[in-house]
Amino acid sequence: MPATQALSMLQWLALGASMLAAGCNVVSHSQNADGVRLYQQGQYQQAARRFEQAVASDPNSADSYYNLASTYHRMAKLDNRPDEWKLAEDTYNLCLDRDPNHRDCHRALAVLLVEQNRSEQAFRLLEGWSNSNPTSVDAKVELARLSQEFGNQQAARDHLLEALAINPRDPRALSAIGQIHEDNGNTAQALATYQRSLSSNSFQPDVQARVAAIRSATGAVPPSMPTPSNGTRTVNTTTPSPVVR
């Protein structure tokens, strides 16, 4: 076979593989969207089946594994069955096998470990993530969140300052620092930091609510609001929930 003909065949095979992968991604995305809709309706068994189908359609999709794990997690909390807790934990780990920097999965798995009175493992999980990826702002923000929830405000502040040293405009780190200022009664600093956070990402309903509450309490005059960052999503709750990307 001539070399040019062989090359042409290889190119067609590569194109076919690429089209097949794209088709799998489309199918998986549709199944994930259906699963999220069912989850939001409280139909967890049906949602789990759709997410299982999404995993089968695209076994490399970390988001599909995360969605499935978060659904198992929800069912475990409702039923309190040991096998469901184990299934949720194992599936979160399958997600992290595919994406070691999956932010939502790290947080959700840490939540699961804390709910099972395994807080030391939760800290080791997030510390391991931060150590293996020292430039990850997300890892430091999640470690700060966990530290703050366990009352270690100084450690939380230190982790957040490390995050801001990497990215001074990170909205999640700024909003978390703002919360620390507010908890300490430093409302002026809290307001200024919240506003910096909103200037980086205006789509933060929880932060907007805190700003409104501080202004109402102090009579501060609101500045002009920044232009919304279309399509930017931030999560401000420790409750894991499925996503569609």
GROMACS .gro file of C-alpha atoms in nm:
model
  245
    1MET     CA    1   0.000   0.000   0.000
    2PRO     CA    2   0.144   0.342  -0.093
    3ALA     CA    3   0.251   0.556   0.200
    4THR     CA    4   0.013   0.836   0.105
    5GLN     CA    5  -0.280   0.592   0.096
    6ALA     CA    6  -0.181   0.446   0.434
    7LEU     CA    7  -0.162   0.797   0.580
    8SER     CA    8  -0.503   0.877   0.439
    9MET     CA    9  -0.653   0.568   0.604
   10LEU     CA   10  -0.495   0.658   0.937
   11GLN     CA   11  -0.638   1.007   0.913
   12TRP     CA   12  -0.985   0.869   0.846
   13LEU     CA   13  -0.954   0.629   1.138
   14ALA     CA   14  -0.848   0.915   1.366
   15LEU     CA   15  -1.138   1.126   1.242
   16GLY     CA   16  -1.379   0.839   1.301
   17ALA     CA   17  -1.249   0.791   1.656
   18SER     CA   18  -1.282   1.163   1.722
   19MET     CA   19  -1.639   1.168   1.593
   20LEU     CA   20  -1.725   0.863   1.805
   21ALA     CA   21  -1.582   1.031   2.116
   22ALA     CA   22  -1.777   1.348   2.039
   23GLY     CA   23  -2.094   1.143   2.002
   24CYS     CA   24  -2.034   0.976   2.339
   25ASN     CA   25  -1.984   1.317   2.500
   26VAL     CA   26  -2.311   1.446   2.356
   27VAL     CA   27  -2.503   1.143   2.478
   28SER     CA   28  -2.339   1.160   2.821
   29HIS     CA   29  -2.416   1.533   2.851
   30SER     CA   30  -2.783   1.470   2.769
   31GLN     CA   31  -2.804   1.189   3.024
   32ASN     CA   32  -2.638   1.408   3.288
   33ALA     CA   33  -2.886   1.688   3.215
   34ASP     CA   34  -3.176   1.444   3.258
   35GLY     CA   35  -3.021   1.317   3.581
   36VAL     CA   36  -2.982   1.666   3.726
   37ARG     CA   37  -3.345   1.744   3.644
   38LEU     CA   38  -3.461   1.423   3.816
   39TYR     CA   39  -3.236   1.492   4.115
   40GLN     CA   40  -3.381   1.840   4.155
   41GLN     CA   41  -3.729   1.683   4.151
   42GLY     CA   42  -3.630   1.448   4.433
   43GLN     CA   43  -3.641   1.139   4.209
   44TYR     CA   44  -3.307   1.007   4.325
   45GLN     CA   45  -3.335   0.646   4.209
   46GLN     CA   46  -3.425   0.759   3.857
   47ALA     CA   47  -3.149   1.021   3.866
   48ALA     CA   48  -2.894   0.757   3.967
   49ARG     CA   49  -2.996   0.540   3.672
   50ARG     CA   50  -2.946   0.828   3.430
   51PHE     CA   51  -2.606   0.907   3.578
   52GLU     CA   52  -2.511   0.538   3.556
   53GLN     CA   53  -2.601   0.556   3.188
   54ALA     CA   54  -2.389   0.870   3.151
   55VAL     CA   55  -2.092   0.686   3.304
   56ALA     CA   56  -2.146   0.396   3.064
   57SER     CA   57  -2.163   0.636   2.769
   58ASP     CA   58  -1.842   0.816   2.868
   59PRO     CA   59  -1.637   0.621   3.126
   60ASN     CA   60  -1.374   0.898   3.133
   61SER     CA   61  -1.614   1.172   3.243
   62ALA     CA   62  -1.525   1.282   3.596
   63ASP     CA   63  -1.843   1.492   3.614
   64SER     CA   64  -2.060   1.186   3.545
   65TYR     CA   65  -1.896   0.998   3.831
   66TYR     CA   66  -1.934   1.302   4.055
   67ASN     CA   67  -2.304   1.331   3.971
   68LEU     CA   68  -2.357   0.963   4.039
   69ALA     CA   69  -2.165   0.981   4.368
   70SER     CA   70  -2.358   1.287   4.487
   71THR     CA   71  -2.685   1.106   4.417
   72TYR     CA   72  -2.569   0.797   4.608
   73HIS     CA   73  -2.461   1.037   4.884
   74ARG     CA   74  -2.804   1.193   4.899
   75MET     CA   75  -2.974   0.854   4.914
   76ALA     CA   76  -2.732   0.742   5.185
   77LYS     CA   77  -2.827   1.043   5.398
   78LEU     CA   78  -3.196   0.968   5.350
   79ASP     CA   79  -3.175   0.592   5.412
   80ASN     CA   80  -2.865   0.578   5.638
   81ARG     CA   81  -2.760   0.247   5.488
   82PRO     CA   82  -2.389   0.157   5.524
   83ASP     CA   83  -2.371   0.010   5.174
   84GLU     CA   84  -2.495   0.335   5.019
   85TRP     CA   85  -2.241   0.541   5.215
   86LYS     CA   86  -1.966   0.309   5.091
   87LEU     CA   87  -2.096   0.325   4.735
   88ALA     CA   88  -2.098   0.706   4.742
   89GLU     CA   89  -1.743   0.721   4.880
   90ASP     CA   90  -1.611   0.473   4.624
   91THR     CA   91  -1.774   0.664   4.339
   92TYR     CA   92  -1.632   0.997   4.456
   93ASN     CA   93  -1.290   0.831   4.443
   94LEU     CA   94  -1.358   0.710   4.088
   95CYS     CA   95  -1.428   1.072   3.998
   96LEU     CA   96  -1.096   1.182   4.150
   97ASP     CA   97  -0.916   0.904   3.963
   98ARG     CA   98  -1.029   1.073   3.642
   99ASP     CA   99  -0.979   1.432   3.757
  100PRO     CA  100  -0.748   1.470   4.059
  101ASN     CA  101  -0.835   1.842   4.078
  102HIS     CA  102  -1.214   1.810   4.068
  103ARG     CA  103  -1.313   2.080   4.318
  104ASP     CA  104  -1.674   1.978   4.382
  105CYS     CA  105  -1.574   1.615   4.428
  106HIS     CA  106  -1.304   1.693   4.683
  107ARG     CA  107  -1.545   1.905   4.883
  108ALA     CA  108  -1.829   1.653   4.865
  109LEU     CA  109  -1.605   1.365   4.970
  110ALA     CA  110  -1.473   1.575   5.260
  111VAL     CA  111  -1.834   1.644   5.363
  112LEU     CA  112  -1.913   1.271   5.351
  113LEU     CA  113  -1.612   1.188   5.568
  114VAL     CA  114  -1.709   1.452   5.826
  115GLU     CA  115  -2.067   1.323   5.830
  116GLN     CA  116  -1.926   0.982   5.920
  117ASN     CA  117  -1.715   1.126   6.204
  118ARG     CA  118  -1.396   1.084   5.999
  119SER     CA  119  -1.283   1.444   6.011
  120GLU     CA  120  -0.912   1.353   6.027
  121GLN     CA  121  -0.949   1.174   5.692
  122ALA     CA  122  -1.132   1.475   5.551
  123PHE     CA  123  -0.841   1.701   5.644
  124ARG     CA  124  -0.588   1.451   5.505
  125LEU     CA  125  -0.784   1.439   5.179
  126LEU     CA  126  -0.776   1.817   5.131
  127GLU     CA  127  -0.423   1.859   5.263
  128GLY     CA  128  -0.305   1.590   5.021
  129TRP     CA  129  -0.476   1.773   4.734
  130SER     CA  130  -0.318   2.103   4.834
  131ASN     CA  131   0.028   1.950   4.876
  132SER     CA  132   0.015   1.767   4.543
  133ASN     CA  133  -0.103   2.082   4.363
  134PRO     CA  134   0.053   2.376   4.549
  135THR     CA  135  -0.068   2.632   4.294
  136SER     CA  136  -0.433   2.528   4.325
  137VAL     CA  137  -0.642   2.809   4.470
  138ASP     CA  138  -0.942   2.576   4.495
  139ALA     CA  139  -0.753   2.332   4.717
  140LYS     CA  140  -0.657   2.606   4.962
  141VAL     CA  141  -1.007   2.754   4.967
  142GLU     CA  142  -1.162   2.415   5.043
  143LEU     CA  143  -0.906   2.348   5.315
  144ALA     CA  144  -0.984   2.690   5.461
  145ARG     CA  145  -1.356   2.615   5.451
  146LEU     CA  146  -1.307   2.291   5.642
  147SER     CA  147  -1.076   2.457   5.896
  148GLN     CA  148  -1.330   2.731   5.960
  149GLU     CA  149  -1.612   2.483   6.005
  150PHE     CA  150  -1.406   2.316   6.278
  151GLY     CA  151  -1.345   2.649   6.450
  152ASN     CA  152  -0.982   2.697   6.347
  153GLN     CA  153  -1.020   3.049   6.216
  154GLN     CA  154  -0.647   3.122   6.210
  155ALA     CA  155  -0.572   2.820   5.993
  156ALA     CA  156  -0.860   2.915   5.764
  157ARG     CA  157  -0.724   3.267   5.729
  158ASP     CA  158  -0.373   3.138   5.656
  159HIS     CA  159  -0.500   2.906   5.382
  160LEU     CA  160  -0.702   3.189   5.227
  161LEU     CA  161  -0.404   3.424   5.229
  162GLU     CA  162  -0.204   3.153   5.051
  163ALA     CA  163  -0.483   3.130   4.793
  164LEU     CA  164  -0.486   3.508   4.741
  165ALA     CA  165  -0.108   3.510   4.703
  166ILE     CA  166  -0.165   3.287   4.399
  167ASN     CA  167  -0.466   3.480   4.267
  168PRO     CA  168  -0.545   3.810   4.444
  169ARG     CA  169  -0.879   3.836   4.260
  170ASP     CA  170  -1.016   3.489   4.335
  171PRO     CA  171  -1.381   3.555   4.430
  172ARG     CA  172  -1.423   3.252   4.655
  173ALA     CA  173  -1.112   3.329   4.859
  174LEU     CA  174  -1.214   3.693   4.891
  175SER     CA  175  -1.569   3.611   5.001
  176ALA     CA  176  -1.433   3.366   5.260
  177ILE     CA  177  -1.192   3.629   5.397
  178GLY     CA  178  -1.486   3.870   5.405
  179GLN     CA  179  -1.681   3.620   5.613
  180ILE     CA  180  -1.396   3.599   5.864
  181HIS     CA  181  -1.387   3.979   5.892
  182GLU     CA  182  -1.763   3.984   5.944
  183ASP     CA  183  -1.751   3.709   6.207
  184ASN     CA  184  -1.490   3.915   6.394
  185GLY     CA  185  -1.710   4.225   6.384
  186ASN     CA  186  -1.495   4.408   6.128
  187THR     CA  187  -1.788   4.508   5.911
  188ALA     CA  188  -1.607   4.778   5.714
  189GLN     CA  189  -1.333   4.534   5.613
  190ALA     CA  190  -1.592   4.266   5.543
  191LEU     CA  191  -1.790   4.499   5.317
  192ALA     CA  192  -1.481   4.608   5.125
  193THR     CA  193  -1.365   4.248   5.078
  194TYR     CA  194  -1.710   4.127   4.971
  195GLN     CA  195  -1.718   4.408   4.713
  196ARG     CA  196  -1.378   4.302   4.579
  197SER     CA  197  -1.516   3.949   4.547
  198LEU     CA  198  -1.822   4.072   4.358
  199SER     CA  199  -1.605   4.279   4.127
  200SER     CA  200  -1.441   3.953   4.018
  201ASN     CA  201  -1.766   3.758   3.997
  202SER     CA  202  -2.096   3.935   4.050
  203PHE     CA  203  -2.299   3.613   4.036
  204GLN     CA  204  -2.268   3.525   4.404
  205PRO     CA  205  -2.615   3.550   4.563
  206ASP     CA  206  -2.488   3.467   4.913
  207VAL     CA  207  -2.224   3.739   4.898
  208GLN     CA  208  -2.473   3.989   4.758
  209ALA     CA  209  -2.703   3.907   5.048
  210ARG     CA  210  -2.425   3.966   5.302
  211VAL     CA  211  -2.339   4.300   5.140
  212ALA     CA  212  -2.705   4.405   5.150
  213ALA     CA  213  -2.732   4.304   5.517
  214ILE     CA  214  -2.420   4.501   5.616
  215ARG     CA  215  -2.536   4.808   5.423
  216SER     CA  216  -2.878   4.787   5.586
  217ALA     CA  217  -2.724   4.761   5.932
  218THR     CA  218  -2.465   5.034   5.883
  219GLY     CA  219  -2.643   5.266   5.640
  220ALA     CA  220  -2.357   5.234   5.390
  221VAL     CA  221  -2.428   5.380   5.047
  222PRO     CA  222  -2.406   5.111   4.777
  223PRO     CA  223  -2.161   5.176   4.491
  224SER     CA  224  -2.249   5.100   4.131
  225MET     CA  225  -2.265   4.725   4.076
  226PRO     CA  226  -2.012   4.554   3.848
  227THR     CA  227  -2.114   4.403   3.519
  228PRO     CA  228  -2.227   4.040   3.566
  229SER     CA  229  -1.979   3.771   3.461
  230ASN     CA  230  -2.197   3.568   3.227
  231GLY     CA  231  -2.168   3.195   3.269
  232THR     CA  232  -1.959   3.207   3.585
  233ARG     CA  233  -2.079   2.968   3.853
  234THR     CA  234  -1.967   2.958   4.213
  235VAL     CA  235  -2.081   2.719   4.479
  236ASN     CA  236  -2.138   2.858   4.828
  237THR     CA  237  -2.279   2.556   5.005
  238THR     CA  238  -2.121   2.242   5.147
  239THR     CA  239  -2.413   2.029   5.025
  240PRO     CA  240  -2.300   1.826   4.721
  241SER     CA  241  -2.525   1.845   4.417
  242PRO     CA  242  -2.494   1.727   4.057
  243VAL     CA  243  -2.360   1.950   3.781
  244VAL     CA  244  -2.387   1.963   3.405
  245ARG     CA  245  -2.084   2.088   3.211
   0.00000   0.00000   0.00000
